[in-house]
XYZ file of N, CA and C in Angstrom:
579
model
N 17.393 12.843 -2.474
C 16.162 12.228 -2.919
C 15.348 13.271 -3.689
N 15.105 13.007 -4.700
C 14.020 13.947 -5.525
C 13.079 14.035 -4.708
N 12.084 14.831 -5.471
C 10.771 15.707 -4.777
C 10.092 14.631 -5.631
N 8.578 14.278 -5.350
C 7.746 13.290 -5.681
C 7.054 14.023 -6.661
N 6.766 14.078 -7.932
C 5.575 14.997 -8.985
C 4.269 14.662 -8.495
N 3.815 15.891 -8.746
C 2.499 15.464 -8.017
C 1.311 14.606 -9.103
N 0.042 15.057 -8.869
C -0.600 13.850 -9.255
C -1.141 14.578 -11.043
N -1.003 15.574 -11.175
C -1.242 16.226 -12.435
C -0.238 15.978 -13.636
N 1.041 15.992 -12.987
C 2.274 15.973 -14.319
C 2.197 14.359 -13.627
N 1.963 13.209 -13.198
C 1.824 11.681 -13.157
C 0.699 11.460 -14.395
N -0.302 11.907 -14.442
C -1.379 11.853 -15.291
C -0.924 12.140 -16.722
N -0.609 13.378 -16.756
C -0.132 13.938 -17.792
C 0.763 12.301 -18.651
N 1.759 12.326 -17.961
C 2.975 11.433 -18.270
C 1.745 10.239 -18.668
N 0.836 9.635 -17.935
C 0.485 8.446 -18.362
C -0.585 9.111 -19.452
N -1.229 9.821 -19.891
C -1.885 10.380 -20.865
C -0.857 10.087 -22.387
N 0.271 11.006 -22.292
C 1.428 10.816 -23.406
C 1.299 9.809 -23.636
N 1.638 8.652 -22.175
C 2.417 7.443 -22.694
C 1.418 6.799 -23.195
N -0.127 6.184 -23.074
C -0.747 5.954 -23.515
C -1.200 6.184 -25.528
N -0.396 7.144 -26.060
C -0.710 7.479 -27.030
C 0.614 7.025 -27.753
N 1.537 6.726 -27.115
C 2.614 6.414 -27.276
C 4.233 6.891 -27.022
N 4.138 7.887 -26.142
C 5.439 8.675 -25.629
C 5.777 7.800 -24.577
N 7.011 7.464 -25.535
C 8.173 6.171 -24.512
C 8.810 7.496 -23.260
N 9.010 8.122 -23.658
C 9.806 9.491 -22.782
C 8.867 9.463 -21.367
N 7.468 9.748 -21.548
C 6.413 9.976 -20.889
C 6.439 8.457 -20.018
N 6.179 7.394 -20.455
C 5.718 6.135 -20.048
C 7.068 6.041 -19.107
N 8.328 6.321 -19.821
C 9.745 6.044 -18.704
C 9.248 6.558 -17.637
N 8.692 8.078 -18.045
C 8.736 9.049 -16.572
C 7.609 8.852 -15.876
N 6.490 8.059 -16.141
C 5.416 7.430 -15.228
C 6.008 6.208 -14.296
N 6.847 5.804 -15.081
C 7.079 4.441 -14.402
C 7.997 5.312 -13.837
N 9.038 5.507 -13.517
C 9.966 5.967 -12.378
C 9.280 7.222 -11.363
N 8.210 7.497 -11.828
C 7.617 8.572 -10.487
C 6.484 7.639 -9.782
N 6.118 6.669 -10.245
C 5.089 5.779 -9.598
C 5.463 4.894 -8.561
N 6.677 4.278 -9.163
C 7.436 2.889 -8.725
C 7.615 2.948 -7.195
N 7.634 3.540 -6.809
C 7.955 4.125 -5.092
C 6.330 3.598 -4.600
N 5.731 4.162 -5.114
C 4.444 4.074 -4.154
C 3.848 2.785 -4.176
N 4.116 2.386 -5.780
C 3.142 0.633 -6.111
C 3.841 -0.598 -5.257
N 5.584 -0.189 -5.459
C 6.217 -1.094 -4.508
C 5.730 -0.953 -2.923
N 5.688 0.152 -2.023
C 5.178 0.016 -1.066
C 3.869 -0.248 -0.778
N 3.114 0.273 -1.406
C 1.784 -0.275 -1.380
C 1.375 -2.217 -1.705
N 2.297 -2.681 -2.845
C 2.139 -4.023 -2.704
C 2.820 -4.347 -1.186
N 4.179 -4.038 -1.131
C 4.327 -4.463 0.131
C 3.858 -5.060 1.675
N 3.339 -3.892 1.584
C 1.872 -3.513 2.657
C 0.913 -4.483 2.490
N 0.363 -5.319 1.429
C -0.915 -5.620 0.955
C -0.643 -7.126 1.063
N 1.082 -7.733 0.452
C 1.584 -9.168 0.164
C 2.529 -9.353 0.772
N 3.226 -8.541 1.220
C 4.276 -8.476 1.557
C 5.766 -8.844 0.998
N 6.903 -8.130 1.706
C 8.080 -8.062 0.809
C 8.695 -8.988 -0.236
N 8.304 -10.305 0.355
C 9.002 -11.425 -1.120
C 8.364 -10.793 -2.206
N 6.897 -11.179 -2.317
C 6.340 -11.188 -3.004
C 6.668 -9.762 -4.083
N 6.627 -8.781 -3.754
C 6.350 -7.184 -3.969
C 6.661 -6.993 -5.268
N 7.916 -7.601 -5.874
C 8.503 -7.426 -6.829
C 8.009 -7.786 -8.414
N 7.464 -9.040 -7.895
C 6.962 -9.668 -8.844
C 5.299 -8.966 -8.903
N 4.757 -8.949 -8.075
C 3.482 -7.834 -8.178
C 3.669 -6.560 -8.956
N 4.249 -6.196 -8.648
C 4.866 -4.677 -9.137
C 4.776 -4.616 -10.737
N 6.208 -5.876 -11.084
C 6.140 -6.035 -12.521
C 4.729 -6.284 -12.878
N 3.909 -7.471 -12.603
C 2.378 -7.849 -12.805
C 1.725 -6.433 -13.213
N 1.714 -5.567 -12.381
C 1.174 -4.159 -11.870
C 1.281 -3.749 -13.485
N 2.398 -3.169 -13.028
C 3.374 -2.347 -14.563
C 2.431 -3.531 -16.165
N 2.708 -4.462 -15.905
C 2.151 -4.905 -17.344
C 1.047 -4.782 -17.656
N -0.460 -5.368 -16.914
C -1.279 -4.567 -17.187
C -1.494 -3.186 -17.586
N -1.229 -2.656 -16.708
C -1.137 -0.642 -16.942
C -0.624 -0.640 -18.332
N 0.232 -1.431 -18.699
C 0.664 -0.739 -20.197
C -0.135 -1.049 -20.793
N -0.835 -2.698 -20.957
C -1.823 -3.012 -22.017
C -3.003 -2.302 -21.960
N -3.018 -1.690 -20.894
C -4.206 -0.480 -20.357
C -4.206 0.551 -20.660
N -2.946 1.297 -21.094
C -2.544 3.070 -20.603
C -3.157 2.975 -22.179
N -3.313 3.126 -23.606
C -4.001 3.346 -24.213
C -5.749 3.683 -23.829
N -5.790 2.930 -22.902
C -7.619 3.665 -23.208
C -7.420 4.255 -21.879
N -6.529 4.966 -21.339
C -6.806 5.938 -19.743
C -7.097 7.055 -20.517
N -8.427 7.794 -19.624
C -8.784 8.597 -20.253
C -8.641 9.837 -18.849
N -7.903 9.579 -18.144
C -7.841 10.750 -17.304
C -8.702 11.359 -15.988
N -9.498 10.175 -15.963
C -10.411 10.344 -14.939
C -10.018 10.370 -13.959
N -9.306 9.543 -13.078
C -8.650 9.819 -11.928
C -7.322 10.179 -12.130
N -6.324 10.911 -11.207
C -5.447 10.748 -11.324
C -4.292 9.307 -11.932
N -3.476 9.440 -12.421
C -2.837 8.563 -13.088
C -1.774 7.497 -11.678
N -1.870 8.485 -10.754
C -1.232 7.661 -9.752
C -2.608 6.722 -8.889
N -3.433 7.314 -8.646
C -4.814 6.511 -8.139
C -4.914 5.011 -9.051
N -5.224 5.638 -10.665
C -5.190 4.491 -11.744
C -4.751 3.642 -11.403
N -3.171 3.792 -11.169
C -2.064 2.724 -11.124
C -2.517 1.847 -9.592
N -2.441 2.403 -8.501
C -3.238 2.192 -7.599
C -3.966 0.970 -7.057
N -5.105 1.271 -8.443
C -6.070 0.650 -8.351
C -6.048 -0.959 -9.015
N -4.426 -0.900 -10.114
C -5.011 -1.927 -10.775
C -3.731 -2.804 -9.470
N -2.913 -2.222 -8.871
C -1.973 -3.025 -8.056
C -3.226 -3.515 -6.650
N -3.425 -2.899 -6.627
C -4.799 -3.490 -5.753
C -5.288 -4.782 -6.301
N -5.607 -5.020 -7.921
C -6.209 -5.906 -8.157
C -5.385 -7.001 -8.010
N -4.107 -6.867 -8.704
C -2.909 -7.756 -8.571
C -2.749 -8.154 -7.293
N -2.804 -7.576 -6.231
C -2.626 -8.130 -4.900
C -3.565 -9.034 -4.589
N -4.610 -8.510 -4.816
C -5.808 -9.244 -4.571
C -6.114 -11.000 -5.511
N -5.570 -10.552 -6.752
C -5.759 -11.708 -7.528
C -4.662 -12.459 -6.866
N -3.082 -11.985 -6.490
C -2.400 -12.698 -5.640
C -2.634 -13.435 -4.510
N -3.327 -13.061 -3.680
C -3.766 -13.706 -2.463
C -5.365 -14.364 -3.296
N -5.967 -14.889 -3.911
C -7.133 -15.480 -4.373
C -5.850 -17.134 -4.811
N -5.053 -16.685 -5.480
C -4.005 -17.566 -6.091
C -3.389 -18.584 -5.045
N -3.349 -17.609 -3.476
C -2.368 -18.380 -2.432
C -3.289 -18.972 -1.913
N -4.723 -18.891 -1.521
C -5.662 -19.409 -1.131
C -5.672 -20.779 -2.004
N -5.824 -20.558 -3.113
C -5.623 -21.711 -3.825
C -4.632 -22.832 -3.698
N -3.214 -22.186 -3.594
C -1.997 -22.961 -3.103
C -1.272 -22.468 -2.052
N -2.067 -23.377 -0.685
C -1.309 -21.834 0.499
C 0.180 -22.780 0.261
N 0.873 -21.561 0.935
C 2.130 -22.173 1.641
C 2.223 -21.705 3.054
N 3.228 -22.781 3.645
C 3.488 -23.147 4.678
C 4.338 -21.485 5.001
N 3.761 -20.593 6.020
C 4.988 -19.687 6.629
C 4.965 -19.678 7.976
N 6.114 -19.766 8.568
C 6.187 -19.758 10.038
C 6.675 -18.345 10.421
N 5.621 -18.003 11.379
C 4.688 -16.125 11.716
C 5.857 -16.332 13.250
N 6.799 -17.043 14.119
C 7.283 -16.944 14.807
C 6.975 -16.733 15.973
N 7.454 -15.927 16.862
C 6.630 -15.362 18.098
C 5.352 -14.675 17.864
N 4.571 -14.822 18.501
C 3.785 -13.523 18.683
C 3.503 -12.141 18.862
N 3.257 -11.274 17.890
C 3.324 -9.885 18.200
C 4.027 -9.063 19.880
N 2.520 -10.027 20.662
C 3.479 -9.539 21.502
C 4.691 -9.820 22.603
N 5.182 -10.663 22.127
C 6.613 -11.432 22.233
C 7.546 -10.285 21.716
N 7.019 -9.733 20.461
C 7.749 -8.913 19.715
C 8.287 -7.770 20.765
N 6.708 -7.389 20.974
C 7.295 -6.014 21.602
C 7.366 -5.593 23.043
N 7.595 -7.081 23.930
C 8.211 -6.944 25.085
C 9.816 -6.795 24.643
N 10.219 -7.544 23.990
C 11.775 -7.938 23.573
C 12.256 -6.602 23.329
N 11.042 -5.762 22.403
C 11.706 -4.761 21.283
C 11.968 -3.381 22.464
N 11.777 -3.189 23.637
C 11.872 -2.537 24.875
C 13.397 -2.465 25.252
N 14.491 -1.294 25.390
C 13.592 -0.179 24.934
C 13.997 -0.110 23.394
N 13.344 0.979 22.877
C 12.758 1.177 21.604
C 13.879 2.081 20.772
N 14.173 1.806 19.521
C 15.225 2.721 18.575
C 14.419 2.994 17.662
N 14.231 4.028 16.901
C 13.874 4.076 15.616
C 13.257 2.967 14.949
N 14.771 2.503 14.368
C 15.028 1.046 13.560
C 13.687 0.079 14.096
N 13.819 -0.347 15.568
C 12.842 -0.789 16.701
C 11.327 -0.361 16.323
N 10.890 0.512 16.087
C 9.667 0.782 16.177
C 9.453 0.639 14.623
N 10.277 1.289 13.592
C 10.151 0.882 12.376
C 9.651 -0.741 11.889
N 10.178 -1.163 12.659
C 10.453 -2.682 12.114
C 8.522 -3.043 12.883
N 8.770 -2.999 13.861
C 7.400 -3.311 14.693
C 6.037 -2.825 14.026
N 6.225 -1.629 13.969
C 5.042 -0.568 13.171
C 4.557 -1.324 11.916
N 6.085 -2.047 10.969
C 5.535 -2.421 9.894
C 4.742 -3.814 10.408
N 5.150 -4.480 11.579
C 4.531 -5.859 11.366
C 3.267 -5.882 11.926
N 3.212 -4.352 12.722
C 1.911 -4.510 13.604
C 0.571 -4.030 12.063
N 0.807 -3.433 11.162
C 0.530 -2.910 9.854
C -0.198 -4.260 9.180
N 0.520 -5.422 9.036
C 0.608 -6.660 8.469
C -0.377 -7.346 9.138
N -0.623 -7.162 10.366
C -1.492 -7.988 11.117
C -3.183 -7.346 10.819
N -2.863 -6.138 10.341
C -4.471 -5.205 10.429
C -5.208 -6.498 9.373
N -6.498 -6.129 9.857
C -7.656 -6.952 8.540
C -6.762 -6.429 7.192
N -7.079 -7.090 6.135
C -6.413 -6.527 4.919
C -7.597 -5.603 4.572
N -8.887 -5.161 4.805
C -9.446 -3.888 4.200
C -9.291 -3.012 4.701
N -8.450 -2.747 6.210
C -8.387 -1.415 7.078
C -6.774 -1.309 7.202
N -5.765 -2.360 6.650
C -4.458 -2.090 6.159
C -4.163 -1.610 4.738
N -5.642 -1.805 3.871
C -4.960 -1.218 2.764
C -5.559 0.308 2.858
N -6.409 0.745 3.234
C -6.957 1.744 3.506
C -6.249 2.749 4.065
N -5.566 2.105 5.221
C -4.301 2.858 6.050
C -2.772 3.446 5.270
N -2.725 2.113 5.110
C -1.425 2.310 3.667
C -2.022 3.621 2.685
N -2.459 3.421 2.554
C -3.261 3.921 1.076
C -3.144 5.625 2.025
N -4.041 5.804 3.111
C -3.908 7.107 3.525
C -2.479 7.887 4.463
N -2.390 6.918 5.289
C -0.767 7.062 5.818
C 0.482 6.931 6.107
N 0.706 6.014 4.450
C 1.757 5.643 4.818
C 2.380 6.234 2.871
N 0.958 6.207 2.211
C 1.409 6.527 0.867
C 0.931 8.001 0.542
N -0.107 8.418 1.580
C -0.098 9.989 1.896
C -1.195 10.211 0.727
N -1.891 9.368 0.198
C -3.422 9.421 -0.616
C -4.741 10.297 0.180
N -5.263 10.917 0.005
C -6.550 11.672 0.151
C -7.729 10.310 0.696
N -8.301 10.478 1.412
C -9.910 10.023 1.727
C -10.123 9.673 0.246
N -10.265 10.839 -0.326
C -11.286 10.425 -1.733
C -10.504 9.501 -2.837
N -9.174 9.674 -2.928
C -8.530 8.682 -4.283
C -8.245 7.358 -3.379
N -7.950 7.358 -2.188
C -8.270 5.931 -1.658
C -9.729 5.507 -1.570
N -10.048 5.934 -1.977
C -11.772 5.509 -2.389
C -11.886 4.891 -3.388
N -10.722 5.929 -4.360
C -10.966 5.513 -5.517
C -10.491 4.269 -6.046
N -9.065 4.400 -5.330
C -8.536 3.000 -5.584
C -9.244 1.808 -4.988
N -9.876 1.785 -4.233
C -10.715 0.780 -3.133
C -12.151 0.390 -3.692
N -12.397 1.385 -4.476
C -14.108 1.038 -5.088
C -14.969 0.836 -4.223
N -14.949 2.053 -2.717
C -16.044 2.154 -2.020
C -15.773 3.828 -2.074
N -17.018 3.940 -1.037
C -17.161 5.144 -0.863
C -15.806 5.947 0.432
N -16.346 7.231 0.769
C -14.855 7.321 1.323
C -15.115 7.316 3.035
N -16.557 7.508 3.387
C -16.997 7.174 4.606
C -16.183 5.837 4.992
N -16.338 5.004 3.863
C -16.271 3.683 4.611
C -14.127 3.540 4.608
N -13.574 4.709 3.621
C -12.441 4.445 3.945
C -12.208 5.121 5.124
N -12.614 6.405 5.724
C -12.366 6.883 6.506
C -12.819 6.273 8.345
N -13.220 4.947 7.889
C -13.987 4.030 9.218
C -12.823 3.314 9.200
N -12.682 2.893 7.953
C -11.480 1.742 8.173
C -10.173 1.914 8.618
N -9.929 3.347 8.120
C -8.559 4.006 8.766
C -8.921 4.329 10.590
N -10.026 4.939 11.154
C -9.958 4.522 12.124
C -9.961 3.372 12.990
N -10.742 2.716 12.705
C -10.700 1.650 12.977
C -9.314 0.610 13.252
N -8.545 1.165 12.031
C -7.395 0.370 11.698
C -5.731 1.158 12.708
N -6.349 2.525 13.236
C -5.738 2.957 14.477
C -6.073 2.466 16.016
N -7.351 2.170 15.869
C -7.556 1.515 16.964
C -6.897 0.260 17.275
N -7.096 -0.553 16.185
C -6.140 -1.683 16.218
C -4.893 -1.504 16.618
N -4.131 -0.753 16.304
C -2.838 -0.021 16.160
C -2.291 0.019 18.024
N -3.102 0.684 18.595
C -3.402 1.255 19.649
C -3.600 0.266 20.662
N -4.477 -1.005 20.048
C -4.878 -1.769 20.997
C -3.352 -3.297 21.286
N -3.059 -2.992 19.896
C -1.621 -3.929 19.588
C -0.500 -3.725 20.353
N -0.238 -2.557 20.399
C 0.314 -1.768 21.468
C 0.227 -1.932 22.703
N -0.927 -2.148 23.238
C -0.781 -2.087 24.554
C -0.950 -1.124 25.789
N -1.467 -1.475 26.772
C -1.153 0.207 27.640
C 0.110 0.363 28.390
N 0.040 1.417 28.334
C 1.651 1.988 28.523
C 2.518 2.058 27.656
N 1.847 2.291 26.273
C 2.827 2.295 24.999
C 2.424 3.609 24.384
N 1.894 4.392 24.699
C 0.935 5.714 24.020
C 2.426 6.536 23.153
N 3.635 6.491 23.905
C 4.977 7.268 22.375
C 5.293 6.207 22.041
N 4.709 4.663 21.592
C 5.208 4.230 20.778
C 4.602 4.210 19.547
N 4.817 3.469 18.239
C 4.933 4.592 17.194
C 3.476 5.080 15.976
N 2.577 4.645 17.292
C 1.031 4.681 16.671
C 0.624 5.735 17.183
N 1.434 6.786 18.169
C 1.103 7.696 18.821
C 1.168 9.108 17.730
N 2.029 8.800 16.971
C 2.761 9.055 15.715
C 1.842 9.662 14.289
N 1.108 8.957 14.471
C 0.224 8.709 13.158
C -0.881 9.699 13.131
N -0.987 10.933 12.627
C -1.813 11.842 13.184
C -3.124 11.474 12.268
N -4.205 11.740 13.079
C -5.430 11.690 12.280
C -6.311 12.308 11.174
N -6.688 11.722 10.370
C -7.336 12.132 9.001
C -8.074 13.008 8.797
């Protein structure tokens, strides 16, 4: 697995590509694509992700001409998959569909006892899914996509107090989903901000 570029040569790349370097724009889109896919994930979840993603990606291009570098170029991107998610779920509100949510969480994780990896992986993500969506994207955003307090701010369009409430907050949940007598299962994990 490659090493991830950090957030200076991401910028850079969307700076080029914006002016018109196809070379640059390739190499934004393949160092980004990791994070926007999980981050929609997180936000719409997996059907959906794909088609967000692309959504994501098209804007940004009709966009990357006027980025002027203010935030990082990975925050940027970020921010507009945020919107896409968001305009996504405004859309499903409009036309819900029918999904059947199955057992109950915690149905889940009497069954899921005892616990594998795979096991807690799978759980972690659904217990993730259940958070409010402003203290799951917040979370995502800080621990699961490894973003700063401040560029999840940025992507979020609040201040970072209020991301740094929501990420607790959104451990507590975590914690309380869990259960007592679950303290190594996999929220125990998640070290604090």
């Amino acid at each position: 697995m490659s090493a991830r570029p950090d957030d200076s040569t991401v910028t850079a790349w969307a700076l080029s590509a914006g002016s018109g370097d196809r070379a640059a724009l390739a190499s934004f889109v393949r160092a980004t694509q990791p994070d926007v896919h999980r981050f929609l994930v997180h936000l719409n979840g997996p059907a959906d992700a794909e088609d967000l993603a692309q959504e994501t990606y098209l804007r940004a291009l009709r966009s990357l001409p006027s980025f002027a570098g203010r935030s990082s170029g990975r925050t940027w991107l970020l921010s507009i998959a945020r919107r896409v998610a968001a305009d996504a779920v405004r859309t499903a509100v409009r036309r819900p569909r029918v999904r059947d949510l199955g057992e109950a969480t915690q149905d889940v994780l009497e069954r899921a006892l005892p616990r594998t990896g795979v096991h807690e992986a799978v759980l972690l993500r659904a217990l993730i899914e259940d958070l409010a969506p402003d203290r799951r994207e917040a979370f995502v955003l800080t621990q699961v996509l490894d973003l700063g307090y401040a560029e999840a701010a940025q992507v979020c369009g609040c201040p970072v107090g209020t991301i740094r409430s929501r990420v607790a907050r959104a451990r507590e949940d975590l914690v309380t989903a869990l259960g007592p007598g679950t303290a190594a299962g996999p929220a125990a994990h998640i070290a604090p901000g």
